[in-house]
CSV table of C-alpha atoms and ligand atoms in Angstrom, one decimal:
chain,number,residue,atom,x,y,z
A,1,UNK,CA,-36.4,-16.1,0.0
A,2,UNK,CA,-33.9,-17.8,-1.8
A,3,UNK,CA,-31.9,-14.3,-2.9
A,4,UNK,CA,-28.3,-13.2,-2.9
A,5,UNK,CA,-27.3,-10.4,-0.5
A,6,UNK,CA,-24.0,-9.2,-2.5
A,7,UNK,CA,-23.7,-6.0,0.1
A,8,UNK,CA,-23.2,-6.2,3.6
A,9,UNK,CA,-20.2,-4.8,6.0
A,10,UNK,CA,-18.7,-5.6,9.6
A,11,UNK,CA,-18.1,-3.5,12.5
A,12,UNK,CA,-14.5,-3.4,10.9
A,13,UNK,CA,-15.0,-0.2,8.6
A,14,UNK,CA,-15.6,1.6,11.6
A,15,UNK,CA,-19.0,2.8,11.0
A,16,UNK,CA,-21.0,-0.3,10.7
A,17,UNK,CA,-21.9,-2.6,13.7
A,18,UNK,CA,-22.4,-6.4,14.2
A,19,UNK,CA,-19.9,-9.1,14.0
A,20,UNK,CA,-19.6,-11.3,10.5
A,21,UNK,CA,-21.6,-13.7,12.7
A,22,UNK,CA,-24.5,-11.9,13.7
A,23,UNK,CA,-24.9,-11.1,9.7
A,24,UNK,CA,-24.8,-15.0,8.4
A,25,UNK,CA,-27.4,-15.2,11.6
A,26,UNK,CA,-29.5,-13.0,10.0
A,27,UNK,CA,-29.0,-14.4,6.8
A,28,UNK,CA,-30.3,-17.2,7.7
A,29,UNK,CA,-33.0,-16.1,9.3
A,30,UNK,CA,-34.6,-14.1,6.5
A,31,UNK,CA,-33.6,-17.1,4.2
A,32,UNK,CA,-30.9,-16.0,1.7
A,33,UNK,CA,-29.3,-18.5,-0.5
A,34,UNK,CA,-26.1,-16.7,-0.5
A,35,UNK,CA,-24.7,-13.6,1.8
A,36,UNK,CA,-21.6,-11.9,0.2
A,37,UNK,CA,-19.6,-9.5,2.5
A,38,UNK,CA,-18.2,-6.0,0.8
A,39,UNK,CA,-16.6,-4.6,3.5
A,40,UNK,CA,-14.7,-1.3,2.6
A,41,UNK,CA,-11.4,-1.7,1.5
A,42,UNK,CA,-8.8,0.3,3.2
A,43,UNK,CA,-8.0,3.8,1.9
A,44,UNK,CA,-5.0,2.4,-0.2
A,45,UNK,CA,-5.1,6.1,-2.4
A,46,UNK,CA,-4.0,8.4,1.1
A,47,UNK,CA,-1.5,8.4,3.0
A,48,UNK,CA,-1.6,6.4,5.7
A,49,UNK,CA,-1.7,9.1,8.6
A,50,UNK,CA,-4.5,10.5,6.6
A,51,UNK,CA,-6.7,7.7,6.9
A,52,UNK,CA,-10.0,8.0,8.7
A,53,UNK,CA,-10.4,4.7,10.5
A,54,UNK,CA,-14.2,5.9,10.8
A,55,UNK,CA,-14.7,5.3,6.9
A,56,UNK,CA,-12.7,1.9,6.1
A,57,UNK,CA,-10.6,-0.6,7.5
A,58,UNK,CA,-6.8,0.2,8.5
A,59,UNK,CA,-4.6,-1.5,5.9
A,60,UNK,CA,-3.5,-4.1,8.8
A,61,UNK,CA,-6.9,-5.8,9.4
A,62,UNK,CA,-7.2,-6.6,5.2
A,63,UNK,CA,-5.8,-10.6,6.0
A,64,UNK,CA,-7.7,-11.1,9.2
A,65,UNK,CA,-11.1,-9.9,7.2
A,66,UNK,CA,-10.1,-12.0,4.3
A,67,UNK,CA,-9.3,-15.2,6.9
A,68,UNK,CA,-12.4,-14.3,8.7
A,69,UNK,CA,-14.7,-14.3,6.0
A,70,UNK,CA,-13.2,-17.4,4.2
A,71,UNK,CA,-13.3,-19.3,7.8
A,72,UNK,CA,-17.1,-18.8,7.1
A,73,UNK,CA,-17.5,-20.9,4.0
A,74,UNK,CA,-19.1,-24.4,4.5
A,75,UNK,CA,-20.2,-23.4,7.9
A,76,UNK,CA,-23.9,-22.5,7.1
A,77,UNK,CA,-26.5,-23.4,5.0
A,78,UNK,CA,-25.9,-20.2,3.4
A,79,UNK,CA,-23.6,-19.9,0.9
A,80,UNK,CA,-20.9,-17.3,2.1
A,81,UNK,CA,-19.1,-15.1,-0.8
A,82,UNK,CA,-15.7,-13.2,0.2
A,83,UNK,CA,-16.1,-9.9,-1.7
A,84,UNK,CA,-14.8,-6.2,-0.9
A,85,UNK,CA,-15.9,-2.7,-1.8
A,86,UNK,CA,-13.4,-0.7,-3.4
A,87,UNK,CA,-13.3,2.9,-4.3
A,88,UNK,CA,-12.4,4.0,-7.9
A,89,UNK,CA,-9.8,7.1,-7.9
A,90,UNK,CA,-7.8,8.0,-11.0
A,91,UNK,CA,-4.2,7.4,-11.0
A,92,UNK,CA,-4.3,4.9,-8.2
A,93,UNK,CA,-5.1,2.3,-10.6
A,94,UNK,CA,-2.2,-0.1,-10.4
A,95,UNK,CA,-2.4,0.4,-6.5
A,96,UNK,CA,-5.5,-0.8,-6.6
A,97,UNK,CA,-4.9,-4.2,-8.9
A,98,UNK,CA,-1.9,-5.3,-6.8
A,99,UNK,CA,-4.0,-5.5,-3.5
A,100,UNK,CA,-7.1,-6.8,-5.1
A,101,UNK,CA,-4.7,-9.4,-7.1
A,102,UNK,CA,-3.3,-10.2,-3.5
A,103,UNK,CA,-6.5,-11.7,-1.6
A,104,UNK,CA,-9.0,-14.6,-3.1
A,105,UNK,CA,-12.1,-12.1,-3.6
A,106,UNK,CA,-15.2,-13.8,-5.6
A,107,UNK,CA,-16.1,-10.2,-6.5
A,108,UNK,CA,-15.1,-6.4,-6.2
A,109,UNK,CA,-17.7,-3.8,-5.9
A,110,UNK,CA,-16.4,-0.6,-7.7
A,111,UNK,CA,-17.7,2.6,-5.9
A,112,UNK,CA,-17.2,5.8,-6.2
A,113,UNK,CA,-17.5,8.0,-2.5
A,114,UNK,CA,-15.0,10.7,-3.3
A,115,UNK,CA,-15.1,13.6,-6.1
A,116,UNK,CA,-11.6,15.3,-6.0
A,117,UNK,CA,-11.2,14.1,-2.3
A,118,UNK,CA,-14.5,15.3,-0.9
A,119,UNK,CA,-16.4,12.7,0.7
A,120,UNK,CA,-20.1,13.3,-1.0
A,121,UNK,CA,-21.8,10.5,0.5
A,122,UNK,CA,-20.7,11.4,4.2
A,123,UNK,CA,-23.2,13.2,6.1
A,124,UNK,CA,-20.3,14.7,7.7
A,125,UNK,CA,-19.4,16.3,4.7
A,126,UNK,CA,-23.4,17.1,3.5
A,127,UNK,CA,-22.4,21.2,3.4
A,128,UNK,CA,-20.1,20.7,0.2
A,129,UNK,CA,-23.7,20.5,-1.7
A,130,UNK,CA,-24.0,24.0,-1.0
A,131,UNK,CA,-23.9,26.4,-3.8
A,132,UNK,CA,-22.9,23.8,-6.4
A,133,UNK,CA,-24.3,23.2,-9.9
A,134,UNK,CA,-25.9,19.9,-9.4
A,135,UNK,CA,-26.2,19.8,-13.6
A,136,UNK,CA,-22.3,19.9,-13.6
A,137,UNK,CA,-21.9,17.9,-10.3
A,138,UNK,CA,-23.8,14.7,-11.9
A,139,UNK,CA,-21.9,14.6,-15.0
A,140,UNK,CA,-18.7,14.8,-13.1
A,141,UNK,CA,-19.9,12.1,-11.1
A,142,UNK,CA,-21.1,9.8,-14.0
A,143,UNK,CA,-18.0,10.6,-16.1
A,144,UNK,CA,-16.0,9.5,-13.2
A,145,UNK,CA,-18.5,6.0,-13.1
A,146,UNK,CA,-17.4,5.6,-16.7
A,147,UNK,CA,-13.9,5.5,-15.7
A,148,UNK,CA,-14.6,3.3,-13.2
A,149,UNK,CA,-16.3,0.9,-15.7
A,150,UNK,CA,-13.4,0.9,-18.0
A,151,UNK,CA,-11.0,0.6,-15.8
A,152,UNK,CA,-11.3,-3.3,-15.7
A,153,UNK,CA,-10.5,-3.6,-11.9
A,154,UNK,CA,-14.1,-4.5,-10.9
A,155,UNK,CA,-16.7,-7.2,-11.3
A,156,UNK,CA,-20.1,-5.0,-10.4
A,157,UNK,CA,-20.9,-1.4,-10.5
A,158,UNK,CA,-21.9,-0.1,-6.9
A,159,UNK,CA,-25.0,1.9,-6.4
A,160,UNK,CA,-24.6,3.6,-9.7
A,161,UNK,CA,-26.1,6.6,-9.1
A,162,UNK,CA,-25.1,7.8,-5.0
A,163,UNK,CA,-24.9,11.3,-6.0
A,164,UNK,CA,-28.8,11.1,-5.3
A,165,UNK,CA,-28.3,9.7,-1.8
A,166,UNK,CA,-29.2,13.2,-0.1
A,167,UNK,CA,-31.8,14.2,-2.8
A,168,UNK,CA,-29.8,17.1,-4.5
A,169,UNK,CA,-31.3,16.3,-7.7
A,170,UNK,CA,-30.4,18.1,-11.1
A,171,UNK,CA,-32.7,19.7,-13.1
A,172,UNK,CA,-31.5,18.5,-16.3
A,173,UNK,CA,-32.4,15.1,-18.2
A,174,UNK,CA,-30.3,12.7,-16.8
A,175,UNK,CA,-31.4,10.2,-19.7
A,176,UNK,CA,-28.6,10.7,-22.2
A,177,UNK,CA,-25.7,10.8,-18.8
A,178,UNK,CA,-27.6,7.2,-18.1
A,179,UNK,CA,-27.6,5.9,-21.5
A,180,UNK,CA,-23.9,6.8,-22.2
A,181,UNK,CA,-22.3,5.6,-18.9
A,182,UNK,CA,-24.9,2.2,-19.2
A,183,UNK,CA,-23.4,1.6,-22.6
A,184,UNK,CA,-19.9,1.5,-21.3
A,185,UNK,CA,-20.7,-0.5,-18.6
A,186,UNK,CA,-22.4,-2.9,-21.3
A,187,UNK,CA,-19.0,-2.9,-23.2
A,188,UNK,CA,-17.3,-3.5,-19.8
A,189,UNK,CA,-19.0,-6.6,-19.2
A,190,UNK,CA,-19.6,-5.3,-15.5
A,191,UNK,CA,-22.8,-6.2,-13.6
A,192,UNK,CA,-25.0,-3.2,-12.3
A,193,UNK,CA,-26.1,-3.4,-8.2
A,194,UNK,CA,-29.3,-3.1,-7.3
A,195,UNK,CA,-28.6,-1.5,-3.7
A,196,UNK,CA,-31.9,-0.9,-1.5
A,197,UNK,CA,-30.1,1.4,1.1
A,198,UNK,CA,-31.0,4.4,-1.1
A,199,UNK,CA,-34.2,3.6,0.9
A,200,UNK,CA,-33.1,4.4,3.9
A,201,UNK,CA,-31.8,7.9,3.4
A,202,UNK,CA,-33.2,11.1,2.3
A,203,UNK,CA,-33.8,10.1,-1.4
A,204,UNK,CA,-35.8,7.3,-0.3
A,205,UNK,CA,-35.4,5.4,-3.8
A,206,UNK,CA,-33.2,2.7,-4.7
A,207,UNK,CA,-30.1,2.6,-6.1
A,208,UNK,CA,-30.5,2.8,-9.1
A,209,UNK,CA,-33.2,4.9,-10.7
A,210,UNK,CA,-35.5,2.9,-12.6
A,211,UNK,CA,-34.7,4.7,-15.8
A,212,UNK,CA,-31.1,3.4,-15.0
A,213,UNK,CA,-32.1,0.2,-15.0
A,214,UNK,CA,-34.5,-0.3,-17.7
A,215,UNK,CA,-31.6,1.0,-19.9
A,216,UNK,CA,-29.4,-1.6,-18.4
A,217,UNK,CA,-31.8,-4.4,-19.1
A,218,UNK,CA,-31.9,-2.8,-22.6
A,219,UNK,CA,-28.0,-3.4,-22.9
A,220,UNK,CA,-28.7,-6.7,-21.6
A,221,UNK,CA,-26.1,-5.9,-18.5
A,222,UNK,CA,-26.7,-8.5,-15.6
A,223,UNK,CA,-27.2,-7.4,-12.0
A,224,UNK,CA,-26.4,-8.2,-8.4
A,225,UNK,CA,-28.9,-7.5,-5.2
A,226,UNK,CA,-27.5,-5.5,-2.1
A,227,UNK,CA,-29.1,-4.0,1.1
A,228,UNK,CA,-25.6,-2.0,2.0
A,229,UNK,CA,-26.1,-3.1,5.8
A,230,UNK,CA,-24.4,-1.5,8.1
A,231,UNK,CA,-25.8,-3.2,10.7
A,232,UNK,CA,-27.5,-7.2,10.8
A,233,UNK,CA,-31.2,-6.6,10.7
A,234,UNK,CA,-30.3,-4.6,7.6
A,235,UNK,CA,-29.1,-7.6,5.5
A,236,UNK,CA,-32.0,-8.6,3.0
A,237,UNK,CA,-33.9,-5.4,3.9
A,238,UNK,CA,-36.3,-4.1,1.5
A,239,UNK,CA,-35.6,-7.2,-1.3
A,240,UNK,CA,-39.5,-7.2,-2.0
A,241,UNK,CA,-38.8,-3.7,-3.1
A,242,UNK,CA,-36.0,-4.6,-5.2
A,243,UNK,CA,-37.5,-7.6,-6.9
A,244,UNK,CA,-40.9,-5.3,-8.1
A,245,UNK,CA,-38.3,-3.1,-9.6
A,246,UNK,CA,-36.5,-5.9,-11.2
A,247,UNK,CA,-39.5,-7.6,-12.3
A,248,UNK,CA,-40.7,-4.1,-13.9
A,249,UNK,CA,-37.5,-3.5,-15.9
A,250,UNK,CA,-37.4,-7.4,-16.7
A,251,UNK,CA,-35.2,-9.3,-15.1
A,252,UNK,CA,-35.5,-12.4,-14.4
A,253,UNK,CA,-31.9,-13.5,-13.0
A,254,UNK,CA,-29.5,-12.0,-10.8
A,255,UNK,CA,-25.2,-12.3,-11.1
A,256,UNK,CA,-23.4,-14.2,-8.6
A,257,UNK,CA,-20.1,-14.8,-8.7
A,258,UNK,CA,-17.1,-17.3,-7.3
A,259,UNK,CA,-13.5,-16.6,-7.7
A,260,UNK,CA,-14.6,-13.8,-9.6
A,261,UNK,CA,-15.9,-15.9,-12.4
A,262,UNK,CA,-19.9,-14.6,-12.7
A,263,UNK,CA,-22.8,-16.8,-13.6
A,264,UNK,CA,-26.9,-16.3,-13.0
A,265,UNK,CA,-29.2,-17.4,-10.5
A,266,UNK,CA,-32.7,-17.2,-11.3
A,267,UNK,CA,-35.0,-14.9,-9.2
A,268,UNK,CA,-38.1,-16.5,-7.6
A,269,UNK,CA,-40.0,-13.8,-10.1
B,301,ZN,ZN1,-19.8,2.1,4.7
B,302,FE,FE1,-20.3,2.4,-1.0
B,303,FE,FE1,-21.1,-0.4,1.3
B,304,ZN,ZN1,-21.8,1.0,-0.4
């Protein structure tokens, strides 16, 4: 299919299954051009004893992860990229910068999975939505996403509207919030990820929403493509739907990265 998948996990993160070789085999099977591993960076913003081994690899495994993925390069017709999915937590920018600069990543996905310590995308913490003012929650989420975008730590904004995952949707018009956010992403020269995992969760929608992606196109924000696979069979999953959305938004290229330098790759549209 000539596409790229820049967001897959491995068993190292504690909540995915499958070894790197199995993800690569699947990428070959579906005919990807590039496969980017973007496993969860260790939870650097928590003291080691408070890091849930079911959420991200332990710090001691980061070097092995880097070596394992780097060792796959050049061994397949699919080009392998070394990515990482890093949480943005305000106040921890310098620690993150140090950690990222210690490894030869091809790209860094910036994610928000925590709001004031609440893991809002974790099924085990879903009761946290109860009684929340969803309009305020979305404002809080997007203002943190704007800080992520301005931090100059990342190459790509991962699953930009992850807060919708469980289908708790606000009543307010989100367009002004989207617009403010997309302008900041454009000014920071980041790419935005089109992530099909949302289709497999209660919201049943790609991240980001079409309206958000249309704004990205208007502000000339490049896009990457990711399945967020946590099992090998999800590599490249629902990319036909992602292509359809990209086409609707007017995109004809996706961004690819090598050593944190961005280029663009023509989409089969
Ligand atoms: Zn995960
Ligand atoms: Fe994520
Ligand atoms: Fe992920
Ligand atoms: Zn993710």
